[in-house]
Amino acid sequence: MLQDSHSTTQDSAITKESGKVGWKSPSNIAIIKYWGKYGDQLPKNPSISFTLSKSLTETEVRWKKGSSGVDVYFEEARNEAFAQRLRKVVTRLEREIPVIKDMFFEVHTKNTFPHSAGIASSASALSAFALCLCSIEQYYVGGESHEAFLAKASHCSRLGSGSAARSVYGQWVEWGESDFNPAYSNEYALPMDAIHPSFHTIKDSILIISDEEKSVSSSVGHKLMEENPYATIRFQQAKDRIQTLSKALKEGDWDTFGHIAESEALTLHSLMMSSRSSYILMRPNSITAVEKIRSFRKKTGLPIYFTLDAGPNLHVLYPASIEAEAKAFISSELAPLCTNNLVIYDEIGSGPENFITIT
Ligand code: PMV
C-alpha cells in the first residue's frame, strides 16, 4: 500500500511526490438514450439524462510520482479486472492530462448500489475516477474556472465510459450535437438550463428485478448498432426528440416527458432484440412491472412512468407531488417483483462531491 507521505509545507506543496484526492460521483439515468458510438467514444446521437442522488461511487485516488501503474481495491478487496480497465483509461488520458504520465495510482472505490444491477455503475465509477485525475492536474497545473474544470472532467469521463460524461453535473444534463441547440458538443456534456420546477425534484425509484451481472455488456451493445438495420432512423429519432423533450422539461409537460421516457426505454431494448446477435436483457418481471405501471396510471390518472437502462431493472419516474401515492403503489405492487423486494428510492441529485481535497 502507498503511504500518504505528501508534504505539509507551503513551499514544497506543488512539487510534492504523493498525495490523495477523493470524489463521490453519482450515476445518471438517460431519458433520451445514447446507444451507438464512433471514433474515440463519441455518440451517434445526443442524449439527455438527470443525475441521481443516492446511487453513487466513492473513489479515493492515492498517487505517487516516479513510476506508473494502477492498483484497484473495490469494496476493500483487490480487483484486477477493474484495475485493467482503469489502466486502459489512464493510457488514454495521458494525452489529455500529461501530468499523470509518470504516476502510480492506488484506487480505493465502492458503490452505494449493487454492482452491475443495471444501474449505470460505469457512469459513476468512471466519472469519479476522471474527476480525481482532473483534480490532480488542477493541483499541479492550476488555473481553470470551475466550468472549464467540469467540462474537462466530462470529456475525460467520456473517454472511460460515454454515459459517464453526463455524471459530472447535477440535475439535467445534455451530451451530443443537435441542430436544436448548437451549444452542445459530442466531446463533453453540459448542464441544461430552463427546467420547470417540477422536474427539479423528480423521483426515481429503481426496481431491482435482478441483481445478476448483465449477460451482454454495453460496449458489445454499442458495437452491434454498427450493423443494426434500424440504426439510421433511430439516430434521427433521438435527434428529433431533443427538441421535444427540452420543451416538455421547460414547460412541466409530464405527459410528453412520460411518452418519450417509456418509448426510449422500449426502443433501446428493441434495438438489442433486433441486433444481428439478438439478446434480451428484460426479465419476465420487467414486463409485469411495465404493465402494472401503465394500468395504475390509467386507473388513477397520476403521472407515473418508467424507463430502463441496459438491464432488467425499471426506473419508476414521478413528480415529488405524488410521492405518497407512488410509494404506496410501488411497495405493494412492484416491490414483490424485485429480488429480495429491493427498491432503491432515489431522486434527482446535485452532482459529484469532492470529499477529499488536495491540501
Ligand atoms: O456509457 P456506456 O458505454 O456504458 O453506455 C450506456 C448507455 C445507456 O446507459 C444504455 C444509455 C445512456 O445514455 O446512459
mmCIF file of C-alpha atoms and ligand atoms in Angstrom:
data_model
loop_
_atom_site.group_PDB
_atom_site.id
_atom_site.type_symbol
_atom_site.label_atom_id
_atom_site.label_comp_id
_atom_site.label_asym_id
_atom_site.label_seq_id
_atom_site.Cartn_x
_atom_site.Cartn_y
_atom_site.Cartn_z
ATOM 1 C CA MET A 1 0.000 0.000 0.000
ATOM 2 C CA LEU A 2 1.115 3.544 -0.633
ATOM 3 C CA GLN A 3 1.956 5.671 2.309
ATOM 4 C CA ASP A 4 0.329 9.091 2.383
ATOM 5 C CA SER A 5 3.655 10.870 2.515
ATOM 6 C CA HIS A 6 2.769 14.178 0.940
ATOM 7 C CA SER A 7 4.479 17.267 2.168
ATOM 8 C CA THR A 8 2.804 19.676 4.545
ATOM 9 C CA THR A 9 4.918 22.748 3.901
ATOM 10 C CA GLN A 10 3.589 25.516 1.676
ATOM 11 C CA ASP A 11 6.706 25.831 -0.491
ATOM 12 C CA SER A 12 7.004 22.185 -1.395
ATOM 13 C CA ALA A 13 3.266 21.676 -1.951
ATOM 14 C CA ILE A 14 3.328 21.963 -5.751
ATOM 15 C CA THR A 15 6.288 19.649 -6.042
ATOM 16 C CA LYS A 16 5.022 17.017 -3.676
ATOM 17 C CA GLU A 17 5.717 13.467 -4.687
ATOM 18 C CA SER A 18 2.499 11.851 -3.497
ATOM 19 C CA GLY A 19 -0.943 12.695 -2.236
ATOM 20 C CA LYS A 20 -4.584 11.752 -2.266
ATOM 21 C CA VAL A 21 -7.871 13.027 -3.586
ATOM 22 C CA GLY A 22 -11.438 11.742 -3.400
ATOM 23 C CA TRP A 23 -14.659 12.269 -5.331
ATOM 24 C CA LYS A 24 -18.138 10.853 -4.840
ATOM 25 C CA SER A 25 -19.872 10.762 -8.180
ATOM 26 C CA PRO A 26 -23.459 9.738 -8.889
ATOM 27 C CA SER A 27 -24.943 7.560 -11.545
ATOM 28 C CA ASN A 28 -27.359 9.103 -14.033
ATOM 29 C CA ILE A 29 -30.406 7.854 -15.882
ATOM 30 C CA ALA A 30 -30.890 8.801 -19.515
ATOM 31 C CA ILE A 31 -34.334 9.768 -20.765
ATOM 32 C CA ILE A 32 -33.049 10.067 -24.355
ATOM 33 C CA LYS A 33 -30.599 7.180 -24.665
ATOM 34 C CA TYR A 34 -27.088 7.142 -26.045
ATOM 35 C CA TRP A 35 -26.801 3.857 -27.929
ATOM 36 C CA GLY A 36 -24.250 3.643 -30.711
ATOM 37 C CA LYS A 37 -20.857 5.319 -30.909
ATOM 38 C CA TYR A 38 -17.987 6.106 -33.263
ATOM 39 C CA GLY A 39 -14.358 7.202 -33.109
ATOM 40 C CA ASP A 40 -13.000 7.920 -29.685
ATOM 41 C CA GLN A 41 -16.139 7.146 -27.688
ATOM 42 C CA LEU A 42 -18.223 9.782 -29.480
ATOM 43 C CA PRO A 43 -22.021 9.382 -29.532
ATOM 44 C CA LYS A 44 -24.005 8.679 -32.698
ATOM 45 C CA ASN A 45 -26.874 10.701 -31.224
ATOM 46 C CA PRO A 46 -27.391 13.278 -28.483
ATOM 47 C CA SER A 47 -28.762 12.205 -25.098
ATOM 48 C CA ILE A 48 -30.422 13.796 -22.061
ATOM 49 C CA SER A 49 -30.255 12.462 -18.502
ATOM 50 C CA PHE A 50 -30.687 13.513 -14.926
ATOM 51 C CA THR A 51 -28.181 12.769 -12.234
ATOM 52 C CA LEU A 52 -29.152 10.584 -9.302
ATOM 53 C CA SER A 53 -28.683 11.393 -5.658
ATOM 54 C CA LYS A 54 -28.075 8.176 -3.704
ATOM 55 C CA SER A 55 -26.701 5.788 -6.335
ATOM 56 C CA LEU A 56 -23.069 6.773 -6.353
ATOM 57 C CA THR A 57 -19.457 5.671 -6.423
ATOM 58 C CA GLU A 58 -16.995 6.900 -3.828
ATOM 59 C CA THR A 59 -13.408 6.876 -5.101
ATOM 60 C CA GLU A 60 -10.167 7.771 -3.401
ATOM 61 C CA VAL A 61 -7.049 8.006 -5.546
ATOM 62 C CA ARG A 62 -3.626 7.914 -3.883
ATOM 63 C CA TRP A 63 -0.895 8.861 -6.287
ATOM 64 C CA LYS A 64 2.882 8.655 -6.228
ATOM 65 C CA LYS A 65 5.253 10.111 -8.777
ATOM 66 C CA GLY A 66 8.178 8.236 -10.273
ATOM 67 C CA SER A 67 6.585 5.074 -11.654
ATOM 68 C CA SER A 68 3.391 4.180 -13.478
ATOM 69 C CA GLY A 69 0.577 1.693 -12.971
ATOM 70 C CA VAL A 70 -2.822 1.301 -11.332
ATOM 71 C CA ASP A 71 -3.926 -0.922 -8.425
ATOM 72 C CA VAL A 72 -7.588 -1.044 -7.546
ATOM 73 C CA TYR A 73 -9.341 -2.016 -4.324
ATOM 74 C CA PHE A 74 -13.066 -2.387 -4.936
ATOM 75 C CA GLU A 75 -15.019 -2.574 -1.691
ATOM 76 C CA GLU A 76 -11.691 -3.149 0.069
ATOM 77 C CA ALA A 77 -10.699 -6.212 -1.987
ATOM 78 C CA ARG A 78 -8.065 -6.061 -4.681
ATOM 79 C CA ASN A 79 -9.786 -6.142 -8.079
ATOM 80 C CA GLU A 80 -7.601 -6.978 -11.072
ATOM 81 C CA ALA A 81 -10.392 -6.747 -13.694
ATOM 82 C CA PHE A 82 -11.235 -3.211 -12.590
ATOM 83 C CA ALA A 83 -7.507 -2.337 -12.445
ATOM 84 C CA GLN A 84 -7.062 -3.450 -16.056
ATOM 85 C CA ARG A 85 -9.941 -1.248 -17.141
ATOM 86 C CA LEU A 86 -8.519 1.761 -15.307
ATOM 87 C CA ARG A 87 -5.027 1.133 -16.723
ATOM 88 C CA LYS A 88 -6.517 1.472 -20.219
ATOM 89 C CA VAL A 89 -8.328 4.634 -19.159
ATOM 90 C CA VAL A 90 -5.109 6.121 -17.760
ATOM 91 C CA THR A 91 -3.270 5.311 -21.002
ATOM 92 C CA ARG A 92 -5.979 7.147 -22.974
ATOM 93 C CA LEU A 93 -5.983 10.058 -20.556
ATOM 94 C CA GLU A 94 -2.219 10.614 -20.616
ATOM 95 C CA ARG A 95 -2.746 12.628 -23.811
ATOM 96 C CA GLU A 96 -5.359 14.812 -22.131
ATOM 97 C CA ILE A 97 -3.659 15.110 -18.739
ATOM 98 C CA PRO A 98 0.117 14.933 -19.344
ATOM 99 C CA VAL A 99 0.895 15.401 -15.638
ATOM 100 C CA ILE A 100 -0.331 11.849 -14.874
ATOM 101 C CA LYS A 101 2.232 10.252 -17.197
ATOM 102 C CA ASP A 102 4.724 9.372 -14.529
ATOM 103 C CA MET A 103 2.393 8.489 -11.669
ATOM 104 C CA PHE A 104 1.370 5.322 -9.888
ATOM 105 C CA PHE A 105 -2.255 5.214 -8.712
ATOM 106 C CA GLU A 106 -3.745 3.222 -5.881
ATOM 107 C CA VAL A 107 -7.514 3.448 -6.206
ATOM 108 C CA HIS A 108 -9.978 2.653 -3.405
ATOM 109 C CA THR A 109 -13.534 2.605 -4.628
ATOM 110 C CA LYS A 110 -17.003 1.478 -3.569
ATOM 111 C CA ASN A 111 -20.594 1.812 -4.747
ATOM 112 C CA THR A 112 -23.740 2.514 -2.794
ATOM 113 C CA PHE A 113 -25.732 0.206 -5.076
ATOM 114 C CA PRO A 114 -25.403 -3.454 -6.158
ATOM 115 C CA HIS A 115 -22.603 -3.917 -8.699
ATOM 116 C CA SER A 116 -23.890 -4.474 -12.271
ATOM 117 C CA ALA A 117 -27.516 -4.103 -11.169
ATOM 118 C CA GLY A 118 -28.339 -2.337 -14.403
ATOM 119 C CA ILE A 119 -27.739 0.946 -12.626
ATOM 120 C CA ALA A 120 -25.060 2.644 -14.690
ATOM 121 C CA SER A 121 -22.156 1.851 -12.365
ATOM 122 C CA SER A 122 -19.658 2.618 -15.124
ATOM 123 C CA ALA A 123 -21.031 6.192 -15.296
ATOM 124 C CA SER A 124 -20.470 6.845 -11.597
ATOM 125 C CA ALA A 125 -17.197 4.891 -11.372
ATOM 126 C CA LEU A 126 -15.540 6.405 -14.438
ATOM 127 C CA SER A 127 -16.678 9.950 -13.663
ATOM 128 C CA ALA A 128 -15.419 9.656 -10.066
ATOM 129 C CA PHE A 129 -12.036 8.459 -11.349
ATOM 130 C CA ALA A 130 -11.809 11.147 -14.059
ATOM 131 C CA LEU A 131 -12.702 13.856 -11.522
ATOM 132 C CA CYS A 132 -9.848 12.626 -9.289
ATOM 133 C CA LEU A 133 -7.344 12.773 -12.155
ATOM 134 C CA CYS A 134 -8.571 16.222 -13.223
ATOM 135 C CA SER A 135 -8.190 17.447 -9.628
ATOM 136 C CA ILE A 136 -4.596 16.192 -9.636
ATOM 137 C CA GLU A 137 -3.980 18.084 -12.870
ATOM 138 C CA GLN A 138 -5.566 21.212 -11.458
ATOM 139 C CA TYR A 139 -3.403 20.891 -8.364
ATOM 140 C CA TYR A 140 -0.133 20.740 -10.308
ATOM 141 C CA VAL A 141 -1.019 22.885 -13.321
ATOM 142 C CA GLY A 142 -3.647 25.153 -11.739
ATOM 143 C CA GLY A 143 -5.805 27.853 -13.091
ATOM 144 C CA GLU A 144 -9.113 26.796 -14.642
ATOM 145 C CA SER A 145 -12.590 28.143 -13.945
ATOM 146 C CA HIS A 146 -14.950 25.667 -12.292
ATOM 147 C CA GLU A 147 -16.952 25.416 -15.561
ATOM 148 C CA ALA A 148 -13.811 24.616 -17.539
ATOM 149 C CA PHE A 149 -12.747 22.075 -14.914
ATOM 150 C CA LEU A 150 -16.107 20.287 -15.163
ATOM 151 C CA ALA A 151 -16.118 20.350 -18.983
ATOM 152 C CA LYS A 152 -12.669 18.770 -18.981
ATOM 153 C CA ALA A 153 -13.742 16.212 -16.349
ATOM 154 C CA SER A 154 -16.769 15.405 -18.534
ATOM 155 C CA HIS A 155 -14.539 14.971 -21.580
ATOM 156 C CA CYS A 156 -12.160 12.701 -19.621
ATOM 157 C CA SER A 157 -15.075 10.732 -18.124
ATOM 158 C CA ARG A 158 -16.394 10.169 -21.653
ATOM 159 C CA LEU A 159 -13.149 8.502 -22.661
ATOM 160 C CA GLY A 160 -13.711 5.999 -19.833
ATOM 161 C CA SER A 161 -17.428 5.403 -20.432
ATOM 162 C CA GLY A 162 -19.681 7.511 -22.665
ATOM 163 C CA SER A 163 -22.569 7.945 -20.236
ATOM 164 C CA ALA A 164 -20.085 8.992 -17.506
ATOM 165 C CA ALA A 165 -19.681 12.289 -19.391
ATOM 166 C CA ARG A 166 -23.098 13.315 -18.039
ATOM 167 C CA SER A 167 -22.409 12.400 -14.392
ATOM 168 C CA VAL A 168 -20.060 15.282 -13.582
ATOM 169 C CA TYR A 169 -23.030 17.666 -13.282
ATOM 170 C CA GLY A 170 -26.092 17.615 -11.084
ATOM 171 C CA GLN A 171 -29.684 17.932 -12.292
ATOM 172 C CA TRP A 172 -30.484 17.739 -16.051
ATOM 173 C CA VAL A 173 -27.621 17.200 -18.467
ATOM 174 C CA GLU A 174 -27.283 17.041 -22.251
ATOM 175 C CA TRP A 175 -24.493 15.474 -24.277
ATOM 176 C CA GLY A 176 -24.083 15.472 -28.026
ATOM 177 C CA GLU A 177 -24.551 17.625 -31.086
ATOM 178 C CA SER A 178 -28.043 18.524 -32.205
ATOM 179 C CA ASP A 179 -29.480 21.071 -34.624
ATOM 180 C CA PHE A 180 -31.794 22.263 -31.875
ATOM 181 C CA ASN A 181 -29.052 23.512 -29.579
ATOM 182 C CA PRO A 182 -25.658 24.170 -31.219
ATOM 183 C CA ALA A 183 -24.078 24.904 -27.804
ATOM 184 C CA TYR A 184 -23.845 21.163 -27.128
ATOM 185 C CA SER A 185 -20.992 19.021 -28.351
ATOM 186 C CA ASN A 186 -20.093 15.361 -28.786
ATOM 187 C CA GLU A 187 -16.874 15.926 -26.842
ATOM 188 C CA TYR A 188 -18.363 16.619 -23.412
ATOM 189 C CA ALA A 189 -21.682 17.121 -21.671
ATOM 190 C CA LEU A 190 -23.125 20.368 -20.318
ATOM 191 C CA PRO A 191 -25.904 21.157 -17.843
ATOM 192 C CA MET A 192 -29.322 22.128 -19.218
ATOM 193 C CA ASP A 193 -30.994 25.344 -18.247
ATOM 194 C CA ALA A 194 -34.679 26.297 -18.364
ATOM 195 C CA ILE A 195 -36.128 23.358 -16.453
ATOM 196 C CA HIS A 196 -39.608 23.539 -14.892
ATOM 197 C CA PRO A 197 -39.583 23.334 -11.047
ATOM 198 C CA SER A 198 -41.493 20.026 -11.046
ATOM 199 C CA PHE A 199 -38.617 18.398 -12.936
ATOM 200 C CA HIS A 200 -36.044 19.811 -10.495
ATOM 201 C CA THR A 201 -37.312 17.372 -7.870
ATOM 202 C CA ILE A 202 -38.143 14.300 -9.998
ATOM 203 C CA LYS A 203 -38.183 10.984 -8.109
ATOM 204 C CA ASP A 204 -36.660 7.746 -9.412
ATOM 205 C CA SER A 205 -37.483 4.507 -7.613
ATOM 206 C CA ILE A 206 -35.268 1.757 -9.002
ATOM 207 C CA LEU A 207 -36.793 -1.721 -9.038
ATOM 208 C CA ILE A 208 -34.044 -4.317 -8.668
ATOM 209 C CA ILE A 209 -35.743 -7.022 -10.719
ATOM 210 C CA SER A 210 -32.398 -8.829 -10.919
ATOM 211 C CA ASP A 211 -29.002 -8.048 -9.446
ATOM 212 C CA GLU A 212 -27.171 -10.538 -11.647
ATOM 213 C CA GLU A 213 -24.320 -9.463 -13.896
ATOM 214 C CA LYS A 214 -25.559 -8.361 -17.357
ATOM 215 C CA SER A 215 -25.234 -11.113 -19.971
ATOM 216 C CA VAL A 216 -24.158 -8.646 -22.698
ATOM 217 C CA SER A 217 -22.072 -5.575 -21.898
ATOM 218 C CA SER A 218 -22.915 -2.071 -23.113
ATOM 219 C CA SER A 219 -19.757 -1.942 -25.199
ATOM 220 C CA VAL A 220 -20.927 -5.014 -27.141
ATOM 221 C CA GLY A 221 -24.367 -3.370 -27.464
ATOM 222 C CA HIS A 222 -22.883 -0.173 -28.921
ATOM 223 C CA LYS A 223 -20.856 -2.237 -31.373
ATOM 224 C CA LEU A 224 -23.928 -4.156 -32.549
ATOM 225 C CA MET A 225 -25.542 -0.837 -33.518
ATOM 226 C CA GLU A 226 -22.999 -0.551 -36.349
ATOM 227 C CA GLU A 227 -24.921 -3.235 -38.227
ATOM 228 C CA ASN A 228 -28.392 -2.747 -36.819
ATOM 229 C CA PRO A 229 -30.871 -2.279 -39.702
ATOM 230 C CA TYR A 230 -32.775 0.395 -37.753
ATOM 231 C CA ALA A 231 -29.706 2.408 -36.727
ATOM 232 C CA THR A 232 -30.084 5.382 -39.096
ATOM 233 C CA ILE A 233 -33.721 6.029 -38.284
ATOM 234 C CA ARG A 234 -33.033 5.511 -34.576
ATOM 235 C CA PHE A 235 -30.254 8.142 -34.514
ATOM 236 C CA GLN A 236 -32.576 10.616 -36.273
ATOM 237 C CA GLN A 237 -35.400 9.852 -33.833
ATOM 238 C CA ALA A 238 -33.152 10.663 -30.860
ATOM 239 C CA LYS A 239 -32.023 13.931 -32.503
ATOM 240 C CA ASP A 240 -35.642 14.965 -33.111
ATOM 241 C CA ARG A 241 -36.615 14.118 -29.552
ATOM 242 C CA ILE A 242 -34.037 16.500 -28.071
ATOM 243 C CA GLN A 243 -36.222 19.446 -29.041
ATOM 244 C CA THR A 244 -39.488 17.830 -27.899
ATOM 245 C CA LEU A 245 -38.074 16.726 -24.556
ATOM 246 C CA SER A 246 -36.322 20.057 -23.893
ATOM 247 C CA LYS A 247 -39.656 21.816 -24.414
ATOM 248 C CA ALA A 248 -41.515 19.362 -22.153
ATOM 249 C CA LEU A 249 -38.893 19.788 -19.403
ATOM 250 C CA LYS A 250 -39.166 23.551 -19.684
ATOM 251 C CA GLU A 251 -42.956 23.625 -19.585
ATOM 252 C CA GLY A 252 -43.515 20.947 -16.957
ATOM 253 C CA ASP A 253 -45.273 18.727 -19.508
ATOM 254 C CA TRP A 254 -45.201 15.323 -17.763
ATOM 255 C CA ASP A 255 -47.373 13.680 -20.387
ATOM 256 C CA THR A 256 -44.897 14.314 -23.228
ATOM 257 C CA PHE A 257 -41.978 13.550 -20.903
ATOM 258 C CA GLY A 258 -43.528 10.199 -19.942
ATOM 259 C CA HIS A 259 -44.260 9.237 -23.531
ATOM 260 C CA ILE A 260 -40.643 9.884 -24.535
ATOM 261 C CA ALA A 261 -39.193 8.177 -21.433
ATOM 262 C CA GLU A 262 -41.131 4.960 -21.991
ATOM 263 C CA SER A 263 -40.652 4.912 -25.745
ATOM 264 C CA GLU A 264 -36.892 5.465 -25.380
ATOM 265 C CA ALA A 265 -36.647 2.592 -22.881
ATOM 266 C CA LEU A 266 -38.516 0.156 -25.095
ATOM 267 C CA THR A 267 -36.702 1.385 -28.217
ATOM 268 C CA LEU A 268 -33.339 0.707 -26.526
ATOM 269 C CA HIS A 269 -34.400 -2.846 -25.731
ATOM 270 C CA SER A 270 -35.940 -3.301 -29.204
ATOM 271 C CA LEU A 271 -32.576 -2.371 -30.688
ATOM 272 C CA MET A 272 -30.945 -5.103 -28.610
ATOM 273 C CA MET A 273 -33.549 -7.610 -29.744
ATOM 274 C CA SER A 274 -33.194 -6.609 -33.408
ATOM 275 C CA SER A 275 -29.399 -6.784 -33.461
ATOM 276 C CA ARG A 276 -27.645 -9.383 -35.569
ATOM 277 C CA SER A 277 -26.750 -11.206 -32.333
ATOM 278 C CA SER A 278 -30.145 -10.718 -30.756
ATOM 279 C CA TYR A 279 -30.374 -10.592 -26.983
ATOM 280 C CA ILE A 280 -32.949 -9.774 -24.320
ATOM 281 C CA LEU A 281 -31.985 -8.098 -21.054
ATOM 282 C CA MET A 282 -35.503 -7.632 -19.691
ATOM 283 C CA ARG A 283 -36.834 -10.391 -17.443
ATOM 284 C CA PRO A 284 -40.478 -11.522 -17.179
ATOM 285 C CA ASN A 285 -40.903 -9.343 -14.077
ATOM 286 C CA SER A 286 -39.657 -6.299 -16.020
ATOM 287 C CA ILE A 287 -42.636 -6.713 -18.369
ATOM 288 C CA THR A 288 -45.046 -7.327 -15.483
ATOM 289 C CA ALA A 289 -43.836 -4.094 -13.852
ATOM 290 C CA VAL A 290 -44.319 -2.167 -17.136
ATOM 291 C CA GLU A 291 -47.910 -3.409 -17.349
ATOM 292 C CA LYS A 292 -48.655 -2.634 -13.708
ATOM 293 C CA ILE A 293 -47.309 0.918 -14.025
ATOM 294 C CA ARG A 294 -49.357 1.563 -17.149
ATOM 295 C CA SER A 295 -52.574 0.213 -15.662
ATOM 296 C CA PHE A 296 -52.052 2.136 -12.392
ATOM 297 C CA ARG A 297 -51.530 5.315 -14.435
ATOM 298 C CA LYS A 298 -54.693 4.663 -16.444
ATOM 299 C CA LYS A 299 -56.754 3.919 -13.339
ATOM 300 C CA THR A 300 -55.561 6.871 -11.229
ATOM 301 C CA GLY A 301 -54.554 9.471 -13.856
ATOM 302 C CA LEU A 302 -51.322 10.007 -11.885
ATOM 303 C CA PRO A 303 -48.128 10.930 -13.837
ATOM 304 C CA ILE A 304 -46.032 7.837 -13.094
ATOM 305 C CA TYR A 305 -43.783 6.439 -15.823
ATOM 306 C CA PHE A 306 -40.812 4.134 -16.303
ATOM 307 C CA THR A 307 -37.535 3.965 -18.087
ATOM 308 C CA LEU A 308 -34.931 1.224 -18.410
ATOM 309 C CA ASP A 309 -31.182 1.268 -18.669
ATOM 310 C CA ALA A 310 -29.281 -1.522 -20.411
ATOM 311 C CA GLY A 311 -30.569 -4.097 -17.938
ATOM 312 C CA PRO A 312 -33.758 -5.614 -16.490
ATOM 313 C CA ASN A 313 -34.359 -3.039 -13.749
ATOM 314 C CA LEU A 314 -37.066 -0.411 -14.117
ATOM 315 C CA HIS A 315 -36.636 3.179 -13.030
ATOM 316 C CA VAL A 316 -40.052 4.420 -11.897
ATOM 317 C CA LEU A 317 -40.294 8.173 -12.509
ATOM 318 C CA TYR A 318 -42.769 10.581 -10.916
ATOM 319 C CA PRO A 319 -43.024 14.117 -9.548
ATOM 320 C CA ALA A 320 -42.401 14.763 -5.842
ATOM 321 C CA SER A 321 -46.018 15.970 -5.559
ATOM 322 C CA ILE A 322 -47.349 12.383 -5.833
ATOM 323 C CA GLU A 323 -44.650 10.714 -3.734
ATOM 324 C CA ALA A 324 -47.016 9.272 -1.103
ATOM 325 C CA GLU A 325 -49.352 7.620 -3.665
ATOM 326 C CA ALA A 326 -46.433 6.413 -5.805
ATOM 327 C CA LYS A 327 -44.570 4.860 -2.866
ATOM 328 C CA ALA A 328 -47.691 3.082 -1.634
ATOM 329 C CA PHE A 329 -48.200 1.612 -5.110
ATOM 330 C CA ILE A 330 -44.533 0.672 -5.510
ATOM 331 C CA SER A 331 -44.267 -1.062 -2.165
ATOM 332 C CA SER A 332 -47.494 -3.038 -2.541
ATOM 333 C CA GLU A 333 -47.465 -3.873 -6.274
ATOM 334 C CA LEU A 334 -43.911 -3.557 -7.600
ATOM 335 C CA ALA A 335 -41.561 -4.451 -4.728
ATOM 336 C CA PRO A 336 -42.795 -8.092 -4.755
ATOM 337 C CA LEU A 337 -41.467 -8.351 -8.346
ATOM 338 C CA CYS A 338 -37.946 -7.451 -7.159
ATOM 339 C CA THR A 339 -35.070 -9.564 -5.875
ATOM 340 C CA ASN A 340 -35.479 -9.580 -2.088
ATOM 341 C CA ASN A 341 -38.176 -6.900 -2.542
ATOM 342 C CA LEU A 342 -35.362 -4.436 -3.223
ATOM 343 C CA VAL A 343 -36.350 -0.963 -4.399
ATOM 344 C CA ILE A 344 -33.858 1.918 -4.256
ATOM 345 C CA TYR A 345 -35.844 5.106 -3.608
ATOM 346 C CA ASP A 346 -33.628 7.585 -5.375
ATOM 347 C CA GLU A 347 -34.223 11.036 -6.847
ATOM 348 C CA ILE A 348 -32.533 13.749 -8.850
ATOM 349 C CA GLY A 349 -29.316 14.988 -7.224
ATOM 350 C CA SER A 350 -26.916 17.868 -7.212
ATOM 351 C CA GLY A 351 -23.853 16.141 -8.708
ATOM 352 C CA PRO A 352 -20.431 14.998 -7.556
ATOM 353 C CA GLU A 353 -18.760 15.946 -4.295
ATOM 354 C CA ASN A 354 -15.033 16.426 -3.735
ATOM 355 C CA PHE A 355 -14.857 14.654 -0.351
ATOM 356 C CA ILE A 356 -11.051 14.641 -0.138
ATOM 357 C CA THR A 357 -9.475 17.828 -1.412
ATOM 358 C CA ILE A 358 -5.762 18.013 -2.132
ATOM 359 C CA THR A 359 -4.010 20.028 0.510
HETATM 360 O O1 PMV B 1 -21.721 4.521 -21.056
HETATM 361 P P1 PMV B 1 -21.936 3.221 -21.702
HETATM 362 O O2 PMV B 1 -20.990 2.958 -22.802
HETATM 363 O O3 PMV B 1 -21.985 2.104 -20.650
HETATM 364 O O4 PMV B 1 -23.380 3.227 -22.398
HETATM 365 C C1 PMV B 1 -24.564 3.165 -21.668
HETATM 366 C C2 PMV B 1 -25.701 3.613 -22.478
HETATM 367 C C3 PMV B 1 -27.042 3.553 -21.769
HETATM 368 O O5 PMV B 1 -26.871 3.531 -20.367
HETATM 369 C C4 PMV B 1 -27.819 2.301 -22.154
HETATM 370 C C5 PMV B 1 -27.884 4.758 -22.162
HETATM 371 C C6 PMV B 1 -27.388 6.081 -21.655
HETATM 372 O O6 PMV B 1 -27.460 7.063 -22.402
HETATM 373 O O7 PMV B 1 -26.968 6.160 -20.487
#
